[in-house]
Coordinates of C-alpha atoms (C1' of nucleotides) in Angstrom, one line a residue:
Chain N
M851 CA 15.0 -15.3 -9.8
I852 CA 16.4 -11.9 -8.9
D853 CA 17.9 -10.9 -5.5
Y854 CA 16.4 -7.5 -4.8
R855 CA 18.9 -6.2 -2.3
L856 CA 18.4 -3.6 0.3
P857 CA 20.9 -0.7 0.2
E858 CA 23.7 -1.1 2.7
A859 CA 22.8 1.9 4.8
W860 CA 19.1 1.8 5.5
P861 CA 18.1 5.0 7.3
T862 CA 17.4 4.9 11.0
D863 CA 16.2 8.5 11.6
D864 CA 13.9 10.9 9.8
E865 CA 16.6 13.3 8.7
T866 CA 18.6 10.7 6.9
A867 CA 15.4 9.2 5.3
L868 CA 14.5 12.6 3.9
A869 CA 18.0 12.9 2.4
V870 CA 17.6 9.5 0.8
Q871 CA 14.3 10.5 -0.8
D872 CA 15.8 13.6 -2.2
E873 CA 18.7 11.6 -3.6
L874 CA 16.7 8.9 -5.3
R875 CA 13.7 11.0 -6.5
P876 CA 15.5 12.1 -9.8
R877 CA 15.6 8.4 -10.8
V878 CA 11.9 8.0 -11.1
L879 CA 10.7 7.4 -14.6
L880 CA 7.1 8.0 -15.7
D881 CA 7.7 6.9 -19.3
G882 CA 5.0 4.2 -19.5
S883 CA 7.6 1.6 -20.4
G884 CA 5.8 -1.0 -18.2
P885 CA 3.5 -3.6 -19.7
P886 CA 0.1 -2.6 -21.0
P887 CA -2.9 -3.0 -18.7
G888 CA -4.5 -6.4 -18.9
T889 CA -1.3 -8.2 -20.2
G890 CA 1.4 -10.1 -18.5
H891 CA 1.7 -10.2 -14.7
V892 CA 0.5 -7.9 -12.0
T893 CA 1.9 -8.3 -8.5
G894 CA 0.2 -7.2 -5.3
V895 CA 2.3 -6.2 -2.3
D896 CA 1.2 -5.7 1.3
V897 CA 2.6 -5.7 4.8
A898 CA 1.2 -6.5 8.2
Y899 CA 2.6 -5.5 11.6
D900 CA 2.8 -6.6 15.2
D901 CA 4.6 -3.6 16.7
E902 CA 4.1 -5.1 20.1
R903 CA 6.4 -8.0 19.2
D904 CA 8.4 -6.0 16.7
V905 CA 7.5 -8.3 13.8
V906 CA 6.6 -7.4 10.3
A907 CA 5.3 -9.7 7.5
A908 CA 5.3 -8.9 3.8
A909 CA 3.5 -10.8 1.0
V910 CA 3.7 -10.6 -2.7
V911 CA 1.2 -12.3 -5.0
V912 CA 1.7 -12.5 -8.7
L913 CA -1.5 -12.6 -10.8
D914 CA -2.1 -13.3 -14.5
A915 CA -3.3 -9.8 -15.6
A916 CA -5.8 -11.2 -18.0
T917 CA -7.5 -13.8 -15.8
L918 CA -6.5 -12.5 -12.3
D919 CA -5.6 -16.1 -11.4
V920 CA -2.7 -16.5 -8.9
V921 CA 0.5 -17.4 -10.6
E922 CA 2.8 -17.4 -7.6
E923 CA 3.0 -16.2 -3.9
A924 CA 5.9 -15.4 -1.5
T925 CA 6.2 -14.0 2.0
A926 CA 9.0 -12.8 4.2
V927 CA 9.1 -12.0 7.9
G928 CA 11.4 -9.6 9.7
A929 CA 12.0 -7.1 12.4
V930 CA 10.3 -3.6 12.2
A931 CA 12.9 -1.4 10.6
F932 CA 11.4 2.1 11.0
P933 CA 8.4 3.7 12.8
Y934 CA 5.4 4.9 11.0
V935 CA 6.0 8.5 9.9
P936 CA 3.6 10.0 7.4
G937 CA 5.8 10.6 4.3
L938 CA 8.4 8.0 5.3
L939 CA 6.3 4.9 4.9
A940 CA 8.7 3.3 2.5
F941 CA 11.4 3.0 5.1
R942 CA 9.1 0.9 7.2
E943 CA 7.8 -1.4 4.5
I944 CA 10.5 -1.9 1.8
P945 CA 13.0 -4.0 3.6
T946 CA 10.6 -6.9 4.1
V947 CA 8.9 -6.4 0.8
L948 CA 12.3 -6.8 -1.0
A949 CA 12.9 -10.0 0.8
A950 CA 9.6 -11.4 -0.3
L951 CA 10.1 -10.2 -3.9
S952 CA 13.4 -12.0 -4.0
R953 CA 11.7 -15.3 -3.3
L954 CA 9.7 -15.1 -6.5
T955 CA 10.5 -17.1 -9.6
A956 CA 8.0 -15.5 -11.9
D957 CA 8.4 -12.1 -13.5
P958 CA 6.4 -9.6 -11.2
G959 CA 5.2 -7.5 -14.1
V960 CA 3.6 -4.4 -12.7
V961 CA 3.9 -4.1 -9.0
V962 CA 0.8 -2.6 -7.2
C963 CA 1.5 -1.1 -3.8
D964 CA -0.9 -0.3 -1.0
G965 CA -0.1 3.4 -0.7
Y966 CA 1.2 6.1 -3.0
G967 CA 3.8 6.6 -5.7
V968 CA 4.5 10.2 -6.8
A969 CA 1.5 11.5 -4.9
H970 CA 3.8 12.3 -2.0
P971 CA 5.0 15.5 -0.2
R972 CA 8.4 15.1 -2.0
R973 CA 7.0 13.1 -5.0
F974 CA 8.7 9.9 -3.8
G975 CA 6.2 7.6 -2.0
L976 CA 6.4 3.9 -1.4
A977 CA 5.6 2.8 -4.9
S978 CA 8.2 5.1 -6.5
H979 CA 10.8 4.1 -4.0
L980 CA 10.3 0.4 -4.6
G981 CA 10.4 1.0 -8.3
V982 CA 13.7 2.8 -8.2
L983 CA 15.3 0.2 -6.0
T984 CA 14.1 -2.7 -8.2
G985 CA 13.8 -1.2 -11.6
L986 CA 10.3 -2.8 -11.8
P987 CA 7.3 -0.9 -13.1
T988 CA 5.2 0.2 -10.0
M989 CA 2.1 2.1 -9.0
G990 CA 0.2 2.9 -5.9
V991 CA -3.5 2.4 -4.9
A992 CA -4.3 4.0 -1.6
K993 CA -7.5 3.9 0.4
N994 CA -7.2 7.4 1.7
P995 CA -6.4 10.8 0.1
F996 CA -3.5 11.5 2.5
T997 CA -2.9 15.2 2.6
F998 CA -4.3 15.9 -0.9
T999 CA -7.6 17.3 -2.0
H1000 CA -10.1 16.1 -4.6
E1001 CA -13.7 16.5 -5.8
A1002 CA -15.9 13.5 -5.5
P1003 CA -15.9 11.6 -8.8
A1004 CA -19.2 10.8 -10.5
A1005 CA -21.1 7.8 -9.3
P1006 CA -20.4 5.3 -12.1
R1007 CA -17.5 2.8 -11.9
G1008 CA -14.6 4.3 -13.9
S1009 CA -15.3 7.9 -13.0
A1010 CA -12.3 9.8 -11.8
S1011 CA -11.3 13.2 -10.5
P1012 CA -7.8 14.7 -10.0
L1013 CA -6.0 14.3 -6.8
L1014 CA -4.4 17.6 -6.1
D1015 CA -1.5 19.0 -4.3
G1016 CA -2.3 22.7 -4.7
A1017 CA -2.9 23.0 -8.5
E1018 CA -0.8 20.0 -9.4
E1019 CA -2.4 16.7 -10.3
V1020 CA -0.4 14.1 -8.4
G1021 CA -2.8 11.2 -8.7
R1022 CA -6.5 10.5 -9.3
A1023 CA -9.5 9.6 -7.2
L1024 CA -10.9 6.6 -9.1
R1025 CA -14.3 5.0 -8.6
T1026 CA -13.9 1.3 -8.9
R1027 CA -17.4 0.4 -7.7
E1028 CA -20.5 2.4 -8.4
G1029 CA -21.5 4.6 -5.6
V1030 CA -18.7 3.4 -3.4
K1031 CA -15.8 5.5 -1.9
P1032 CA -13.1 5.8 -4.6
V1033 CA -9.5 4.6 -4.4
F1034 CA -6.6 7.0 -4.8
V1035 CA -4.3 6.0 -7.7
S1036 CA -0.8 7.4 -8.5
A1037 CA 2.1 6.4 -10.8
G1038 CA 5.1 4.9 -9.1
H1039 CA 7.9 4.1 -11.7
R1040 CA 7.8 3.4 -15.4
V1041 CA 4.0 3.7 -15.3
T1042 CA 1.9 6.8 -16.3
L1043 CA -1.1 7.9 -14.3
D1044 CA -3.4 6.9 -17.1
Q1045 CA -1.9 3.4 -17.2
A1046 CA -2.1 3.1 -13.4
C1047 CA -5.8 3.9 -13.5
A1048 CA -6.4 1.4 -16.4
H1049 CA -4.5 -1.3 -14.4
T1050 CA -6.6 -0.5 -11.4
L1051 CA -9.9 -0.9 -13.3
C1052 CA -8.6 -4.2 -14.7
L1053 CA -8.0 -5.4 -11.1
T1054 CA -11.4 -4.4 -9.7
P1055 CA -14.0 -6.4 -11.6
R1056 CA -15.8 -7.1 -8.3
Y1057 CA -14.4 -5.2 -5.3
R1058 CA -13.3 -1.7 -4.5
L1059 CA -9.7 -2.7 -3.9
P1060 CA -7.5 -4.3 -6.5
E1061 CA -7.6 -8.1 -6.5
S1062 CA -3.8 -8.0 -6.1
T1063 CA -3.8 -6.1 -2.9
R1064 CA -6.7 -8.1 -1.5
R1065 CA -4.8 -11.3 -2.1
A1066 CA -1.6 -9.8 -0.7
D1067 CA -3.4 -8.5 2.4
A1068 CA -4.9 -11.9 3.3
L1069 CA -1.5 -13.5 2.8
C1070 CA 0.6 -11.2 4.9
R1071 CA -1.9 -11.4 7.7
S1072 CA -1.7 -15.1 7.9
A1073 CA 2.1 -15.0 7.5
L1074 CA 2.2 -12.6 10.5
R1075 CA 0.0 -14.9 12.6
A1076 CA 2.1 -17.9 11.7
A1077 CA 5.3 -16.0 12.7
A1078 CA 4.3 -14.1 15.8
G1079 CA 0.7 -14.5 16.8
R1080 CA 0.1 -17.7 18.7
S1081 CA -3.6 -17.9 19.8
P1082 CA -4.2 -14.3 20.8
S1083 CA -6.8 -15.2 23.4
R1084 CA -4.9 -18.1 24.9
P1085 CA -5.1 -17.9 28.8
P1086 CA -1.7 -17.5 30.6
G1087 CA -0.1 -20.7 31.5
A1088 CA -1.9 -22.7 28.8
A1089 CA 0.1 -25.0 26.6
G1090 CA 1.2 -23.8 23.1
Chain S
dG290 C1' 2.1 26.9 18.1
dC291 C1' -1.6 23.3 16.6
dG292 C1' -3.8 20.0 13.8
dA293 C1' -3.5 16.7 9.7
dC294 C1' -1.2 13.0 8.0
dA295 C1' -0.4 6.6 2.8
dG296 C1' 0.2 2.1 6.3
Chain W
dA316 C1' -1.6 -0.5 10.6
dT317 C1' -4.4 -2.5 14.7
dC318 C1' -8.0 -2.9 18.5
dT319 C1' -13.2 -5.2 17.9
dT320 C1' -19.8 -7.0 18.0
dG321 C1' -23.2 -6.8 15.7
dT322 C1' -25.5 -5.7 11.6
dC323 C1' -27.2 -4.8 6.8
dG324 C1' -27.2 -6.9 2.3
dC325 C1' -26.3 -10.0 -1.8

DNA sequence: GCGACAG
DNA sequence: ATCTTGTCGC
């Protein structure tokens, strides 16, 4: 069990956050030293919010990469540490994610984030940031193209087209289900773009989104309800 | 200056 | 992300 600790000074404003990204970006490795797709463990990470009550819940779910069976789960609840700012998502999600990861006993293997890795305005998105702080191999699978451009990939599952920032390929639009909107894959840390796409296809035998993120999404939502959301439609004055 | 913008 | 009814389809 590893205690993934949050850096002492976590940014509170945009300016400092940008400086932190510039400082940590050089530590990103895209050497493919992570485990081969379909082997070992794959861990899904996701976060849910109740900004109204200033509560955030993170969930991490470790899967057997070969069978996609759940090996272990963990959650953590905390206070919202940063507002949502496009390009600074990591500062909002990472504190609680690290707390949840620290509660795991199993080796996380490759960590799959809901968002981007190096496909980022400054090449340092959530997945890359999490990878640098933990040393774990990470990658990102996002549901939207963010600010990047792409051509629609061919209809068959497995088809892909480059996700571009100008002329640079920062990620890939990958079709995980025939005829269905693609997902947007990018490398995070210690994982190549090709490996990230291969991992994604291993994780999507049935649904558009990776089994890892689907599991983590369901878990962080229930954790949030347990922590902050009493019956949402309970009339004022009722017991509870 | 204005709009767009991972979750 | 989150707010939300019904609806089409396997």
